[in-house]
PDB file of C-alpha atoms in Angstrom:
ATOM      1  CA  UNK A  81     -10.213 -12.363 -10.005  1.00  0.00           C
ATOM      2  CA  UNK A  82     -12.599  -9.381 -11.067  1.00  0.00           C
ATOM      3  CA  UNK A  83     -11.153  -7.403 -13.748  1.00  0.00           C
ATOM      4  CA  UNK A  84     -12.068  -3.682 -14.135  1.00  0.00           C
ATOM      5  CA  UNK A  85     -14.123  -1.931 -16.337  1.00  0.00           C
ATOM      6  CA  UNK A  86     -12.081  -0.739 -19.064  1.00  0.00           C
ATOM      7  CA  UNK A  87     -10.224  -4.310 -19.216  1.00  0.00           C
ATOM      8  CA  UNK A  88     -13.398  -6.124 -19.640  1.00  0.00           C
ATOM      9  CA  UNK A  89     -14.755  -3.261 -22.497  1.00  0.00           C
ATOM     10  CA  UNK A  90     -11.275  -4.256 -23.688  1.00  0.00           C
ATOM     11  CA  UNK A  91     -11.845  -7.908 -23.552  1.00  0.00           C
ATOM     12  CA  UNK A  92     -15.280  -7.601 -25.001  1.00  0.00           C
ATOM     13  CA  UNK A  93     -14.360  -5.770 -28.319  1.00  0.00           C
ATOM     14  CA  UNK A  94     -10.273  -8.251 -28.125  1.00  0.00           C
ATOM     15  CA  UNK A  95     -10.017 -11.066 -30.833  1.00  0.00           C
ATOM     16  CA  UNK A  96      -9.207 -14.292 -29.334  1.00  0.00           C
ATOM     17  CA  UNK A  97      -5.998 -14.246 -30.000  1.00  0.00           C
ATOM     18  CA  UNK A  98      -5.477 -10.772 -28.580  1.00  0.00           C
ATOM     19  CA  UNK A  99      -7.180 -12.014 -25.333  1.00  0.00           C
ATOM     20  CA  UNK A 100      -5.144 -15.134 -24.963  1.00  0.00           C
ATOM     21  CA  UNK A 101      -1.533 -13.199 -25.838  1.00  0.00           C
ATOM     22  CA  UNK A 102      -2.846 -10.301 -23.067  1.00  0.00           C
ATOM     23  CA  UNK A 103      -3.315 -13.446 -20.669  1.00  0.00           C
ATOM     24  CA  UNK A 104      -0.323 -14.929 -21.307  1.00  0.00           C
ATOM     25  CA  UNK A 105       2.023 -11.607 -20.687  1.00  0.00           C
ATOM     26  CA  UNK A 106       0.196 -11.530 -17.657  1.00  0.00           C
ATOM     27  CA  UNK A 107       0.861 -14.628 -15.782  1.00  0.00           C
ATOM     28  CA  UNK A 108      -2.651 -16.446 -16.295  1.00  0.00           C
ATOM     29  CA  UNK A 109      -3.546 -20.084 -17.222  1.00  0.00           C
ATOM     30  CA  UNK A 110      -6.302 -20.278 -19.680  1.00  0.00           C
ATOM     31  CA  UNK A 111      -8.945 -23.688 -19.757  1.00  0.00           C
ATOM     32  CA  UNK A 112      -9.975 -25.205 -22.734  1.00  0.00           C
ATOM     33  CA  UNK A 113     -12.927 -22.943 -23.578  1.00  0.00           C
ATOM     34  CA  UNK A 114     -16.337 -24.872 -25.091  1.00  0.00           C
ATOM     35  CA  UNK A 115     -16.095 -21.549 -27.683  1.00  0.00           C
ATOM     36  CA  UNK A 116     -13.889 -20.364 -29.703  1.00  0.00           C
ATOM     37  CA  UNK A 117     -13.801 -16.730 -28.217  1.00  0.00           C
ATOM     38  CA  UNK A 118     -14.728 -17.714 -24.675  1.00  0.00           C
ATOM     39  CA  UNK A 119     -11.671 -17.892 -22.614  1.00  0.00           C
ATOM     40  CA  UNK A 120     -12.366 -18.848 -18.141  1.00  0.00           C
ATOM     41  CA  UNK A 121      -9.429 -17.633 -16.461  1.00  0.00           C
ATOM     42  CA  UNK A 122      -8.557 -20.123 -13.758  1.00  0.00           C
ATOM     43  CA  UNK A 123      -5.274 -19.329 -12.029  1.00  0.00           C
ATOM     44  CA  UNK A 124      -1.936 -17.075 -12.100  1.00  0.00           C
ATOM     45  CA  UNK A 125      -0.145 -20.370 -12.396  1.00  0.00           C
ATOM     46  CA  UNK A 126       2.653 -20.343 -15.067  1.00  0.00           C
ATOM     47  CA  UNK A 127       1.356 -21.048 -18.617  1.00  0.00           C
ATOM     48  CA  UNK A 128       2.215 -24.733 -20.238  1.00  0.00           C
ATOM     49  CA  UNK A 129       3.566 -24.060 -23.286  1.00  0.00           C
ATOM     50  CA  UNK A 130       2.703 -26.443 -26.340  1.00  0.00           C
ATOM     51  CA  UNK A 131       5.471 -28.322 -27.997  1.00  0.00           C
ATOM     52  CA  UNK A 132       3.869 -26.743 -31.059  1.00  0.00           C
ATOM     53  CA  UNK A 133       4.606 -23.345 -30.037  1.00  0.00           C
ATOM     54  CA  UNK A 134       8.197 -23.911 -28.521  1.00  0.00           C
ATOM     55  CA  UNK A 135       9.000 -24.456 -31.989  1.00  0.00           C
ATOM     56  CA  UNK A 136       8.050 -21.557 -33.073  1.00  0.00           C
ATOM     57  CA  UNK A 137       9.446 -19.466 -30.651  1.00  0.00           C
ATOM     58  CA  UNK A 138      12.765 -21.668 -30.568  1.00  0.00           C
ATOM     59  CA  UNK A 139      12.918 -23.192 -33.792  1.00  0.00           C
ATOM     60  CA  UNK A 140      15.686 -25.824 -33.777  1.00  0.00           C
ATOM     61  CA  UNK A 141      19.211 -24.741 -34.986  1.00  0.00           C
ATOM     62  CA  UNK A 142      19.851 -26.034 -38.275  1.00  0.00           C
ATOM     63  CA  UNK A 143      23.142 -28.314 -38.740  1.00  0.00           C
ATOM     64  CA  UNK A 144      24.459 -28.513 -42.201  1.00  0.00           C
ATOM     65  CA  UNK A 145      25.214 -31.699 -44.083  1.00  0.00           C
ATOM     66  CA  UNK A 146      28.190 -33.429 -43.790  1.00  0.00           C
ATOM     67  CA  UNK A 147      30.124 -32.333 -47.209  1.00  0.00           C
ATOM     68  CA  UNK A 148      32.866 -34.782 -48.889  1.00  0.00           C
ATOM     69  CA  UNK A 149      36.565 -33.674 -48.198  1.00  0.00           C
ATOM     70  CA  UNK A 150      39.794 -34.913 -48.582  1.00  0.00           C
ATOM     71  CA  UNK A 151      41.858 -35.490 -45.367  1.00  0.00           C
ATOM     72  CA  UNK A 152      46.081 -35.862 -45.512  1.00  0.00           C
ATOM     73  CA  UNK A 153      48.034 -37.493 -42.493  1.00  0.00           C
ATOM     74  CA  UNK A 154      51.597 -38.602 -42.119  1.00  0.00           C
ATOM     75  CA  UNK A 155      51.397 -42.472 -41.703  1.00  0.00           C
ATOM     76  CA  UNK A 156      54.670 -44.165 -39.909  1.00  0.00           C
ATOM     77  CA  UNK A 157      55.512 -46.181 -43.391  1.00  0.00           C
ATOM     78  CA  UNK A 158      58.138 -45.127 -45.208  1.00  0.00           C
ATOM     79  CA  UNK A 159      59.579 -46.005 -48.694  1.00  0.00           C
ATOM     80  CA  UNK A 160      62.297 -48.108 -48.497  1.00  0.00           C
ATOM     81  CA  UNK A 161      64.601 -47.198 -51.296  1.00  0.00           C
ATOM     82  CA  UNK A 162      64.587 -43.567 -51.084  1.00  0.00           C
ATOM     83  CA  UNK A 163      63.332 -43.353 -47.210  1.00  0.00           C
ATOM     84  CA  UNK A 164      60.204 -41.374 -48.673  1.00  0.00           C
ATOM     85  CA  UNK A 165      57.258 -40.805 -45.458  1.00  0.00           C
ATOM     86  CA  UNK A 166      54.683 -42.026 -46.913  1.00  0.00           C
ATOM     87  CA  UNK A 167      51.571 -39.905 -46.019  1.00  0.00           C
ATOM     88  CA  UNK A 168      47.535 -41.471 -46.013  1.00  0.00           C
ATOM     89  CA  UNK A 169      45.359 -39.086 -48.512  1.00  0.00           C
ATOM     90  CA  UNK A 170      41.890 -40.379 -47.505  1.00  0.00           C
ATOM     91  CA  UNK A 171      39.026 -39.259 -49.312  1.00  0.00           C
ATOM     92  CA  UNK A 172      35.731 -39.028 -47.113  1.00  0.00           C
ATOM     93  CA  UNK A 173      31.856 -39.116 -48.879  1.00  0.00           C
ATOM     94  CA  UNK A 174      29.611 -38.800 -46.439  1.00  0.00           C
ATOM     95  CA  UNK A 175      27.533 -42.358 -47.014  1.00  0.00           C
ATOM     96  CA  UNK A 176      30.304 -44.473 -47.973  1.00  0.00           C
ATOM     97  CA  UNK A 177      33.339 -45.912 -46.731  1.00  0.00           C
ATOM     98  CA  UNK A 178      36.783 -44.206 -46.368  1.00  0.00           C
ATOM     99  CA  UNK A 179      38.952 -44.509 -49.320  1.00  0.00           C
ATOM    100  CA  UNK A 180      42.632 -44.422 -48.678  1.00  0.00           C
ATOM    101  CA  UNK A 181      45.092 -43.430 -51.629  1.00  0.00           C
ATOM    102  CA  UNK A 182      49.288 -43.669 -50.686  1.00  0.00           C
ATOM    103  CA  UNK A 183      50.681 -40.362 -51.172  1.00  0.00           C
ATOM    104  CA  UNK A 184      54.472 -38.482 -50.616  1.00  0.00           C
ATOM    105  CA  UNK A 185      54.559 -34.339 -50.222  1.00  0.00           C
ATOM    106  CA  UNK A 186      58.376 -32.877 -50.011  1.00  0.00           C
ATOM    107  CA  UNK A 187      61.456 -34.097 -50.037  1.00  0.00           C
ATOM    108  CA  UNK A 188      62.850 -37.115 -48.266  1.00  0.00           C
ATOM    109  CA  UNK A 189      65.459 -34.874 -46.132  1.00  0.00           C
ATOM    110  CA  UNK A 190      62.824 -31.373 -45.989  1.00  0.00           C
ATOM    111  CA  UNK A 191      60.295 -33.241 -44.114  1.00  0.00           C
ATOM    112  CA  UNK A 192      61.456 -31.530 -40.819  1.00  0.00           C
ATOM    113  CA  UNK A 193      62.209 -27.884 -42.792  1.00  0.00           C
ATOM    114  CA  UNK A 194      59.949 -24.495 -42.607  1.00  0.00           C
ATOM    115  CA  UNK A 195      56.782 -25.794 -44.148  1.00  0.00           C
ATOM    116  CA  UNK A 196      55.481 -22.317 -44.777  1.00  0.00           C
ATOM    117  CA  UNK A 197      58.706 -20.735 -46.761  1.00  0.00           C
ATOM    118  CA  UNK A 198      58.534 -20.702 -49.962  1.00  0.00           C
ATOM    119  CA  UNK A 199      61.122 -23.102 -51.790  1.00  0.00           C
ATOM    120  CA  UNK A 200      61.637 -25.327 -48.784  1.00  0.00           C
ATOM    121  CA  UNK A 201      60.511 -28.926 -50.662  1.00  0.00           C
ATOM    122  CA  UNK A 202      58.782 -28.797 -47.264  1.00  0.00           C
ATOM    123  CA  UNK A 203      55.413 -30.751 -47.005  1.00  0.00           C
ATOM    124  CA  UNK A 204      52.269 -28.745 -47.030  1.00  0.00           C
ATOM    125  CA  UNK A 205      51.466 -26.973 -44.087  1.00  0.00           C
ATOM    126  CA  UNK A 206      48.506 -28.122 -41.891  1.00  0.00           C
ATOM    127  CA  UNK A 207      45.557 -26.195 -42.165  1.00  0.00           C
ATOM    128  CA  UNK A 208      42.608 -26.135 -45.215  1.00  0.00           C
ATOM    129  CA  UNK A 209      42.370 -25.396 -48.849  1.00  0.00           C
ATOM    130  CA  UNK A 210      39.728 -25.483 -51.586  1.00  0.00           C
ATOM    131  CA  UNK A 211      40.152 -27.420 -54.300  1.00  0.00           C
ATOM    132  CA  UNK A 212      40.269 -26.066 -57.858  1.00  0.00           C
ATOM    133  CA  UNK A 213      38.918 -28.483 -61.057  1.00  0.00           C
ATOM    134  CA  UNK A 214      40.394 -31.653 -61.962  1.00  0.00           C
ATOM    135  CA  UNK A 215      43.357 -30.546 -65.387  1.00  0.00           C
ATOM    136  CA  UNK A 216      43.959 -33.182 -67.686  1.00  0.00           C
ATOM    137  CA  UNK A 217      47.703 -32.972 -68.851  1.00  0.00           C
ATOM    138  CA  UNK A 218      49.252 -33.761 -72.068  1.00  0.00           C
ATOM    139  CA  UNK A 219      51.325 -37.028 -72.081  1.00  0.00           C
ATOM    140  CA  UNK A 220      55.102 -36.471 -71.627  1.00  0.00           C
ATOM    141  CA  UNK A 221      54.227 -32.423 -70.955  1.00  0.00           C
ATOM    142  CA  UNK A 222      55.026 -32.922 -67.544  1.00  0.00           C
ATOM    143  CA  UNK A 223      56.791 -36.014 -66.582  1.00  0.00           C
ATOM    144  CA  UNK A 224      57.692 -34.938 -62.799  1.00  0.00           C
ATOM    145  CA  UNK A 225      53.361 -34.310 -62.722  1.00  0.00           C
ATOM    146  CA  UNK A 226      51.391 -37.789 -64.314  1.00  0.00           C
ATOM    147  CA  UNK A 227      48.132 -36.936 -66.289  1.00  0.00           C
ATOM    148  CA  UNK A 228      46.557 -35.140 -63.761  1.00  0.00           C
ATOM    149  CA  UNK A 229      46.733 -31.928 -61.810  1.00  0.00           C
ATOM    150  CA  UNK A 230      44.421 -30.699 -59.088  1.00  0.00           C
ATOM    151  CA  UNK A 231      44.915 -27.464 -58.078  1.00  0.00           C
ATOM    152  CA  UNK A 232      44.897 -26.275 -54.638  1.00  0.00           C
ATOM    153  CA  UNK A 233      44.423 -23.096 -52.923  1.00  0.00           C
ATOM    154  CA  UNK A 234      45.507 -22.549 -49.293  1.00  0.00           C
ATOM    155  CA  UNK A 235      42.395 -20.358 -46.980  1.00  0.00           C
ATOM    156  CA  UNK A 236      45.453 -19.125 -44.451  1.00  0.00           C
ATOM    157  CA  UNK A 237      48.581 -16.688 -45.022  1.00  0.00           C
ATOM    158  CA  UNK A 238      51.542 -18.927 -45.942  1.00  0.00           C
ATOM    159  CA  UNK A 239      54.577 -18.046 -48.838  1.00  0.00           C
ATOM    160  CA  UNK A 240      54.045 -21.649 -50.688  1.00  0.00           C
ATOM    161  CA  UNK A 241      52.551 -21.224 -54.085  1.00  0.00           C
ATOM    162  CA  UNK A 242      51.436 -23.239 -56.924  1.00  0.00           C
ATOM    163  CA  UNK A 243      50.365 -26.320 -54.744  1.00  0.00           C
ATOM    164  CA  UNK A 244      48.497 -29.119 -56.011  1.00  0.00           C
ATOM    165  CA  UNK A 245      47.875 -32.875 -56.046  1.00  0.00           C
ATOM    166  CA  UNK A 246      49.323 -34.653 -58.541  1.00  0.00           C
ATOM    167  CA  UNK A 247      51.403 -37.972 -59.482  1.00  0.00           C
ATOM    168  CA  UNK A 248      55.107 -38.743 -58.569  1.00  0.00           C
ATOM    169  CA  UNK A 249      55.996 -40.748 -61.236  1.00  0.00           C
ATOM    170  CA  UNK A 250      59.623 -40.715 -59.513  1.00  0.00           C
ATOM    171  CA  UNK A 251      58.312 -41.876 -56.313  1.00  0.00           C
ATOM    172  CA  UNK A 252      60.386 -44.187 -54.964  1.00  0.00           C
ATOM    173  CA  UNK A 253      62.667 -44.646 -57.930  1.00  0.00           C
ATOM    174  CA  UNK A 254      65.540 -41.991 -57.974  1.00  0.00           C
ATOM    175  CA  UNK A 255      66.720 -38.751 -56.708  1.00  0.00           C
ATOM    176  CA  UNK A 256      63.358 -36.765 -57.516  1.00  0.00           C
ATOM    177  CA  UNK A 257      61.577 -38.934 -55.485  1.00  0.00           C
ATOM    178  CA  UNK A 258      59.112 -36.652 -53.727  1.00  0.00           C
ATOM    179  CA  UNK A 259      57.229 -33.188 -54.682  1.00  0.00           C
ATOM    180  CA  UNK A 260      58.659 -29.665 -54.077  1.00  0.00           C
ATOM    181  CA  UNK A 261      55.646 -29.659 -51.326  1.00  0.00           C
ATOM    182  CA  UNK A 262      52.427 -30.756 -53.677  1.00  0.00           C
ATOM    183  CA  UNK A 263      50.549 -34.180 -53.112  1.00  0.00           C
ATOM    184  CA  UNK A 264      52.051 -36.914 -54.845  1.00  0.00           C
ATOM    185  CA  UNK A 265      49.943 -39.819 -55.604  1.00  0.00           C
ATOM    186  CA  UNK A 266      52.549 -42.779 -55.489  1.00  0.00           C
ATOM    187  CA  UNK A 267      50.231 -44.577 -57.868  1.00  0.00           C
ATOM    188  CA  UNK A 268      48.467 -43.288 -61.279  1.00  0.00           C
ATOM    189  CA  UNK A 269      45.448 -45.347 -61.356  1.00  0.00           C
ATOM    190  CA  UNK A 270      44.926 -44.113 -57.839  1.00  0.00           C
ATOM    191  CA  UNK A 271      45.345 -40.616 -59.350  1.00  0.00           C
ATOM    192  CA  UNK A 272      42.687 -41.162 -61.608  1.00  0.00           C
ATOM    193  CA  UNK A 273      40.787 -43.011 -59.685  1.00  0.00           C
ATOM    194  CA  UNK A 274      40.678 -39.821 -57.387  1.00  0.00           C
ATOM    195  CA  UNK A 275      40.040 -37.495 -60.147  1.00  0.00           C
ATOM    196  CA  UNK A 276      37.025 -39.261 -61.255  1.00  0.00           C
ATOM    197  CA  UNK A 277      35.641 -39.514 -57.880  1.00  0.00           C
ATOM    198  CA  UNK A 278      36.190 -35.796 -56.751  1.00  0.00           C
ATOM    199  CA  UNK A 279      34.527 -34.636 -60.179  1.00  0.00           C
ATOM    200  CA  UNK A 280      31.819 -36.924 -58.940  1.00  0.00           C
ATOM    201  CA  UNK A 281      31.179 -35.964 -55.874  1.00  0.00           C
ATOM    202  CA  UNK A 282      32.192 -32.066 -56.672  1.00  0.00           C
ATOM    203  CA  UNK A 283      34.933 -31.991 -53.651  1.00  0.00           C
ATOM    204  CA  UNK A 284      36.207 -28.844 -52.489  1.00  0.00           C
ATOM    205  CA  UNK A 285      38.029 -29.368 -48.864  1.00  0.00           C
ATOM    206  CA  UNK A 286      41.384 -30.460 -48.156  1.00  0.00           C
ATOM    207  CA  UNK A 287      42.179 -30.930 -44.789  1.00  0.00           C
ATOM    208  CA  UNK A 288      46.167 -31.240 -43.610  1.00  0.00           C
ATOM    209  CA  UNK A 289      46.241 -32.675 -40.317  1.00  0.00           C
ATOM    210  CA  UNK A 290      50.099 -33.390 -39.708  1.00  0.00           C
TER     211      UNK A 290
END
């Protein structure tokens, strides 16, 4: 291919890299020149484009660490003496294995009621919420609560308020077996076992599935 006058005056006074970018627009195949600024054009065969440069022009989309959350499903158990679901709190690290902590949220006999009406003793709706920090509570300040409280926040229009994961010391035991809708750890070394690894591992998700 002869190229005209003004494109080889052009070509003459082009960098390199202006040459080979003008070549490129146009359809051409360069060869590996012997110098730097001599380029032999050899066919209008589509350019091969270097792995190199792919990823610059497509640079690979980015996909975020996993992040720790917490993760609450109704189980088919059931406590015996009050009839109590029992529901699985599992607490996922990325890294390490599942931990699984035995938890109740509502009342026995509201488990079926509207769980986004405020005052139901519903369970917590499904959907997500951030996590606030891990309250210490004075001993005997709030004996319905355990030592504990982790506030939670839902991220979706709903009328419960003041939700949170905490003990139920009454789990299982007498008529205030159960939360008002919160996340009742059934055990208080779980509780604290939870605490410590959340501060740990600086948890902010909770997940309700069911």
């Amino acid at each position: 291919m002869v190229w005209s006058a003004p494109f080889q005056l052009l070509a003459s006074r082009a960098t390199p890299c202006m040459l080979l970018l003008s070549a490129v627009c146009a359809g051409h195949e360069f060869s590996a020149p012997s110098q730097a600024n001599d380029f032999v054009l050899n066919s209008p065969q589509p350019v091969e484009v270097s792995s190199r440069l792919l990823a610059i022009l497509e640079p690979p989309i980015a996909i975020p660490d996993p992040e720790p959350q917490l993760v609450l499903n109704r189980t088919k158990r059931q406590i015996r003496s009050t009839g109590d679901p029992i529901w699985d709190l599992r607490l996922e690290i990325p890294g390490q294995p599942s931990r699984h902590f035995d938890a109740v949220s509502g009342r026995a006999h509201r488990q079926n009621a509207d769980r986004d009406q405020m005052g139901s003793k519903a369970p917590l709706p499904t959907g997500s919420y951030t996590l606030g920090p891990v309250e210490p509570l004075a001993k005997g300040a709030y004996p319905e609560l355990g030592p504990v409280w982790i506030g939670i926040e839902p991220t979706f229009t709903t009328g419960r308020r003041v939700l949170g994961i905490h003990q139920d010391p009454s789990a299982g035991l007498n008529g205030n077996s159960g939360t008002l809708g919160c996340i009742g750890l059934i055990r208080e070394h779980d509780l604290i076992e939870l605490s410590q690894l959340i501060q740990v591992s600086d948890v902010r998700l909770l997940v309700v599935e069911d």
